[in-house]
Short mmCIF file of C-alpha atoms and ligand atoms in Angstrom, two decimals:
data_model
loop_
_atom_site.label_atom_id
_atom_site.label_comp_id
_atom_site.label_asym_id
_atom_site.label_seq_id
_atom_site.Cartn_x
_atom_site.Cartn_y
_atom_site.Cartn_z
CA MET T 1 63.54 82.80 81.40
CA SER T 2 66.42 83.70 83.88
CA ILE T 3 65.70 83.02 87.51
CA LEU T 4 67.25 86.40 88.41
CA GLU T 5 67.55 89.45 86.12
CA VAL T 6 69.13 92.63 87.24
CA LYS T 7 68.98 95.55 84.77
CA GLY T 8 70.61 98.86 85.01
CA LEU T 9 71.17 98.91 88.75
CA TYR T 10 72.55 102.01 90.37
CA LYS T 11 73.27 102.31 94.18
CA ASN T 12 74.69 105.49 95.80
CA PHE T 13 75.97 105.96 99.41
CA GLY T 14 75.56 109.63 99.83
CA LYS T 15 77.59 111.19 96.99
CA SER T 16 79.54 108.09 96.19
CA GLU T 17 78.22 105.93 93.41
CA VAL T 18 78.90 102.46 94.43
CA LEU T 19 77.03 100.41 91.69
CA LYS T 20 76.96 101.77 88.18
CA ASN T 21 74.64 100.34 85.53
CA ILE T 22 74.86 96.72 86.60
CA ASP T 23 73.21 94.07 84.35
CA LEU T 24 73.23 90.54 85.68
CA SER T 25 71.26 87.41 84.84
CA LEU T 26 71.33 84.00 86.52
CA GLU T 27 70.03 80.86 85.10
CA LYS T 28 68.28 78.15 87.21
CA GLY T 29 70.86 75.55 88.41
CA GLU T 30 73.78 77.96 87.72
CA THR T 31 76.59 78.86 90.07
CA LEU T 32 77.87 82.45 89.29
CA ALA T 33 80.96 83.65 91.12
CA ILE T 34 81.54 87.35 91.61
CA ILE T 35 85.08 88.39 92.05
CA GLY T 36 87.01 91.78 92.14
CA PRO T 37 89.06 94.03 94.09
CA SER T 38 88.09 95.27 97.55
CA GLY T 39 85.47 98.17 97.33
CA SER T 40 84.27 97.34 93.84
CA GLY T 41 80.73 96.75 94.96
CA LYS T 42 80.45 92.99 95.40
CA SER T 43 78.77 93.00 98.78
CA THR T 44 76.53 95.88 97.91
CA LEU T 45 75.30 94.17 94.70
CA LEU T 46 74.45 91.00 96.73
CA ARG T 47 72.72 93.17 99.37
CA CYS T 48 70.73 94.95 96.72
CA ILE T 49 69.71 91.73 95.25
CA ASN T 50 68.38 90.59 98.47
CA CYS T 51 66.83 94.04 99.11
CA LEU T 52 68.96 94.56 102.32
CA GLU T 53 70.03 97.76 100.45
CA ARG T 54 67.72 99.72 98.10
CA ALA T 55 68.85 100.77 94.70
CA GLU T 56 68.30 104.11 93.27
CA LYS T 57 67.73 103.00 89.85
CA GLY T 58 67.22 99.69 87.99
CA THR T 59 65.03 96.66 87.88
CA ILE T 60 65.29 93.35 89.67
CA ILE T 61 63.17 90.36 88.57
CA LEU T 62 63.26 87.36 90.71
CA ASP T 63 61.63 84.12 89.40
CA GLY T 64 59.41 86.11 86.96
CA ASN T 65 58.26 88.41 89.80
CA THR T 66 59.19 92.21 89.49
CA ILE T 67 60.42 93.16 93.00
CA ALA T 68 61.97 96.38 92.05
CA GLU T 69 61.26 98.35 88.82
CA GLU T 70 62.50 101.63 87.39
CA VAL T 71 59.64 103.97 86.77
CA ALA T 72 60.54 107.46 85.32
CA GLY T 73 64.11 107.09 86.31
CA VAL T 74 63.43 106.04 89.88
CA THR T 75 63.33 102.46 91.34
CA GLN T 76 60.14 101.53 93.12
CA TYR T 77 59.89 98.40 95.23
CA LEU T 78 57.13 96.01 96.02
CA LYS T 79 55.21 96.97 99.17
CA ASP T 80 56.77 95.62 102.40
CA GLU T 81 54.58 92.55 102.81
CA GLU T 82 54.94 91.55 99.12
CA LEU T 83 58.66 92.18 99.24
CA THR T 84 59.06 90.00 102.31
CA GLN T 85 57.24 87.19 100.52
CA ALA T 86 59.46 87.68 97.37
CA ARG T 87 62.55 87.68 99.47
CA LEU T 88 61.84 84.29 100.79
CA HIS T 89 63.00 83.01 97.28
CA LEU T 90 66.51 84.03 98.30
CA GLY T 91 68.80 82.66 101.04
CA MET T 92 71.76 84.57 102.31
CA VAL T 93 74.97 83.25 103.93
CA PHE T 94 77.12 86.04 105.38
CA GLN T 95 80.89 86.19 106.10
CA ASN T 96 80.32 85.94 109.90
CA PHE T 97 77.54 83.38 109.84
CA ASN T 98 74.95 85.67 111.75
CA LEU T 99 73.55 82.77 113.65
CA PHE T 100 71.29 83.60 116.56
CA PRO T 101 73.62 83.23 119.60
CA HIS T 102 70.87 82.52 122.23
CA LEU T 103 69.31 79.59 120.16
CA ASN T 104 71.01 76.12 119.69
CA VAL T 105 71.65 74.71 116.34
CA LEU T 106 68.28 72.94 115.84
CA GLN T 107 66.31 76.18 116.90
CA ASN T 108 68.45 78.17 114.55
CA LEU T 109 67.34 75.99 111.78
CA THR T 110 63.66 75.64 112.71
CA LEU T 111 62.94 79.24 113.68
CA ALA T 112 62.01 80.53 110.28
CA PRO T 113 60.24 77.58 108.98
CA MET T 114 58.01 77.51 111.93
CA SER T 115 57.43 81.22 112.26
CA VAL T 116 57.40 82.21 108.64
CA ASP T 117 56.21 79.02 106.81
CA LYS T 118 54.19 78.04 109.65
CA LYS T 119 55.49 74.53 109.64
CA PRO T 120 54.62 72.19 112.48
CA LYS T 121 57.48 71.84 114.91
CA GLU T 122 58.02 67.96 114.36
CA GLN T 123 58.16 68.64 110.48
CA ALA T 124 60.65 71.68 110.95
CA GLU T 125 62.71 69.69 113.25
CA SER T 126 62.91 66.55 111.09
CA GLU T 127 63.95 68.51 107.96
CA ALA T 128 66.36 70.46 110.11
CA LEU T 129 67.98 67.20 111.20
CA ASP T 130 68.12 66.03 107.49
CA LEU T 131 69.93 69.37 106.54
CA LEU T 132 72.34 69.10 109.42
CA GLY T 133 73.13 65.56 108.12
CA LYS T 134 73.73 67.06 104.69
CA VAL T 135 76.32 69.42 106.07
CA GLY T 136 77.76 66.68 108.38
CA LEU T 137 76.65 68.19 111.65
CA ARG T 138 73.57 66.00 112.72
CA ASP T 139 75.24 65.19 115.99
CA ARG T 140 75.55 69.06 116.94
CA ALA T 141 71.93 69.84 116.93
CA ASP T 142 71.94 70.72 120.65
CA ALA T 143 75.04 72.78 120.54
CA TYR T 144 74.99 76.57 120.80
CA PRO T 145 76.76 78.77 118.09
CA CYS T 146 79.57 79.64 120.73
CA GLU T 147 80.36 75.97 121.07
CA LEU T 148 80.99 75.54 117.37
CA SER T 149 84.21 75.94 115.24
CA GLY T 150 84.08 78.58 112.60
CA GLY T 151 83.70 75.99 109.93
CA GLN T 152 80.90 74.31 111.82
CA GLY T 153 79.14 77.62 112.42
CA GLN T 154 79.35 78.37 108.60
CA ARG T 155 77.95 74.98 107.76
CA VAL T 156 75.06 75.50 110.26
CA ALA T 157 74.40 78.88 108.52
CA ILE T 158 74.19 77.25 105.03
CA ALA T 159 71.85 74.49 106.46
CA ARG T 160 69.70 77.35 108.07
CA ALA T 161 69.40 79.12 104.64
CA LEU T 162 68.59 75.81 103.05
CA ALA T 163 65.82 75.33 105.52
CA MET T 164 63.80 77.93 103.90
CA ASP T 165 64.07 76.06 100.53
CA PRO T 166 65.33 79.07 98.73
CA ASP T 167 65.43 79.21 94.84
CA ILE T 168 68.81 81.05 94.95
CA LEU T 169 71.41 80.92 97.65
CA CYS T 170 73.65 83.81 98.06
CA PHE T 171 77.10 83.77 99.66
CA ASP T 172 79.31 86.82 100.61
CA GLU T 173 82.67 85.55 101.16
CA PRO T 174 81.58 82.56 103.17
CA THR T 175 85.14 81.48 104.20
CA SER T 176 86.93 84.81 104.69
CA ALA T 177 86.29 84.71 108.39
CA LEU T 178 87.71 81.17 108.84
CA ASP T 179 91.09 79.89 109.68
CA PRO T 180 92.55 78.34 106.52
CA GLU T 181 92.26 74.92 107.71
CA LEU T 182 88.65 75.20 108.09
CA THR T 183 87.77 76.72 104.80
CA GLY T 184 87.87 73.40 102.99
CA GLU T 185 84.94 71.83 104.79
CA VAL T 186 82.77 74.96 104.00
CA LEU T 187 83.79 74.85 100.38
CA GLN T 188 83.15 71.19 100.09
CA VAL T 189 79.45 71.68 101.23
CA ILE T 190 79.11 74.30 98.62
CA LYS T 191 80.72 72.17 95.91
CA GLU T 192 78.13 69.47 96.82
CA LEU T 193 75.35 72.05 96.49
CA ALA T 194 76.55 72.96 93.11
CA ALA T 195 76.86 69.42 91.91
CA GLU T 196 73.04 69.20 93.00
CA HIS T 197 72.35 72.13 90.68
CA MET T 198 71.47 74.54 93.45
CA THR T 199 71.24 77.98 92.02
CA MET T 200 73.93 80.13 93.62
CA LEU T 201 75.54 83.49 93.58
CA ILE T 202 78.92 83.52 95.43
CA VAL T 203 81.18 86.47 96.17
CA THR T 204 84.50 84.87 96.69
CA PRO T 205 88.23 85.67 96.78
CA GLU T 206 89.18 81.99 96.33
CA MET T 207 89.97 81.82 92.66
CA GLY T 208 90.72 78.06 92.70
CA PHE T 209 87.32 77.47 94.09
CA ALA T 210 85.61 79.66 91.64
CA LYS T 211 87.41 78.01 88.87
CA GLU T 212 86.19 74.49 90.13
CA VAL T 213 82.75 75.22 91.10
CA ALA T 214 81.42 78.23 89.13
CA ASN T 215 79.62 77.91 85.63
CA SER T 216 80.24 81.36 85.14
CA VAL T 217 82.35 84.30 86.69
CA VAL T 218 81.63 88.00 86.82
CA PHE T 219 84.51 90.48 87.48
CA MET T 220 83.55 93.68 89.15
CA ASP T 221 85.62 96.88 89.19
CA GLU T 222 84.66 100.19 90.58
CA GLY T 223 80.86 99.39 90.63
CA ARG T 224 80.65 98.03 87.17
CA VAL T 225 80.65 94.58 85.72
CA LEU T 226 83.97 94.60 83.57
CA GLU T 227 83.61 91.07 82.09
CA ARG T 228 81.69 87.87 82.37
CA GLY T 229 82.76 84.52 81.24
CA THR T 230 83.28 80.85 82.08
CA PRO T 231 85.99 80.24 84.47
CA GLY T 232 88.21 79.03 81.71
CA GLU T 233 87.73 82.27 79.90
CA LEU T 234 87.68 84.88 82.56
CA LEU T 235 90.24 83.37 85.04
CA VAL T 236 92.63 82.01 82.53
CA ASN T 237 92.36 84.30 79.49
CA PRO T 238 90.63 87.40 80.39
CA LYS T 239 90.07 90.07 77.74
CA GLU T 240 90.42 93.10 80.01
CA GLU T 241 93.83 94.06 81.02
CA ARG T 242 92.46 95.14 84.52
CA ILE T 243 91.55 91.48 85.14
CA LYS T 244 94.94 90.17 84.02
CA ALA T 245 96.67 92.65 86.33
CA PHE T 246 94.38 91.54 89.19
CA LEU T 247 94.95 87.94 88.69
CA ASN T 248 98.82 88.36 88.29
CA LYS T 249 98.76 90.22 91.46
CA LEU T 250 96.99 87.50 93.27
CA LEU T 251 99.49 84.91 91.91
CA SER T 252 102.51 86.87 93.03
CA VAL T 253 101.34 87.06 96.82
N1 LIG M 301 76.61 101.23 104.24
C1 LIG M 301 77.54 101.92 103.56
N2 LIG M 301 77.75 103.29 103.66
C2 LIG M 301 78.57 103.95 103.06
N3 LIG M 301 79.38 103.43 102.02
C3 LIG M 301 79.39 102.01 101.94
C4 LIG M 301 78.45 101.22 102.66
N4 LIG M 301 78.63 99.99 102.33
C5 LIG M 301 79.56 99.89 101.34
N5 LIG M 301 80.10 101.13 101.18
C6 LIG M 301 81.04 101.71 100.20
O1 LIG M 301 80.74 101.05 98.92
C7 LIG M 301 81.88 100.69 98.16
C8 LIG M 301 81.74 99.22 97.80
O2 LIG M 301 81.79 98.42 99.06
P1 LIG M 301 81.39 96.90 99.07
O3 LIG M 301 81.39 96.50 100.49
O4 LIG M 301 80.20 96.61 98.22
O5 LIG M 301 82.70 96.32 98.33
P2 LIG M 301 83.32 94.88 98.12
O6 LIG M 301 83.50 94.64 96.78
O7 LIG M 301 82.25 93.88 98.77
O8 LIG M 301 84.66 94.99 99.00
P3 LIG M 301 85.24 93.75 99.87
O9 LIG M 301 86.03 92.79 98.79
O10 LIG M 301 86.38 94.52 100.55
O11 LIG M 301 84.27 93.11 100.67
C9 LIG M 301 83.06 100.94 99.14
O12 LIG M 301 83.72 102.09 98.72
C10 LIG M 301 82.46 101.08 100.44
O13 LIG M 301 83.19 101.94 101.39
MG1 LIG M 302 82.47 92.70 100.32
#
């Protein structure tokens, strides 16, 4: 069974329909890249999957657990406490890192494991240091977020998400706030996670990266999934004219 199944998802903001009948599934160990023009609903889809936004219609099943279910045309979510537990299966990395500015790097990593998972401080710190080693920042454990470069900040944000041992890691344009010379170090960390078969959902404008790292690519347009395929199919030889035009435009910039 898929680790994530989204069926018939609709999301409105006021009168505007932002997601229209989205079906999406993700297999364990798969890296799925979501691409598409600005305003097509990519961030909203990730936010709905993470329950940061609530959908009007549709069903979301995470790891066999139905967290949102359409009943008589309306989506009903799990109760708050159950939803909080279910959401622990998901990690989220945002464009702007969202680190806690008043906590140092180590504290950023240990806060949730200690408060939510009730891990002893020593264990949380030792695991956090291992994760910092994994993203090449073990020596910055005492630094505060304002003392880090953008690339370092984003690598800390990835380590913080990993500290909760999520089943799926979601990224929303993880390199878009970075200077071009800093994107490589963040993409490298994500590539290594993909090689370890971490299950990931990545919204990215970096087509080269999507081609290299994703098993599967979804193209969204105007709130719909227009096409899904392997990077070789969708990014090289898409069926839809709309996608060809999008890719050609990127190439001509
Ligand atoms: N909180 C909100 N309130 C009202 N409208 C919103 C809200 N969030 C997003 N929208 C609208 O929903 C549509 C989809 O936005 P979304 O941010 O999901 O697009 P996107 O594909 O992530 O775009 P980008 O590539 O620019 O990040 C847009 O028209 C946007 O203006
Ligand atoms: Mg977005």
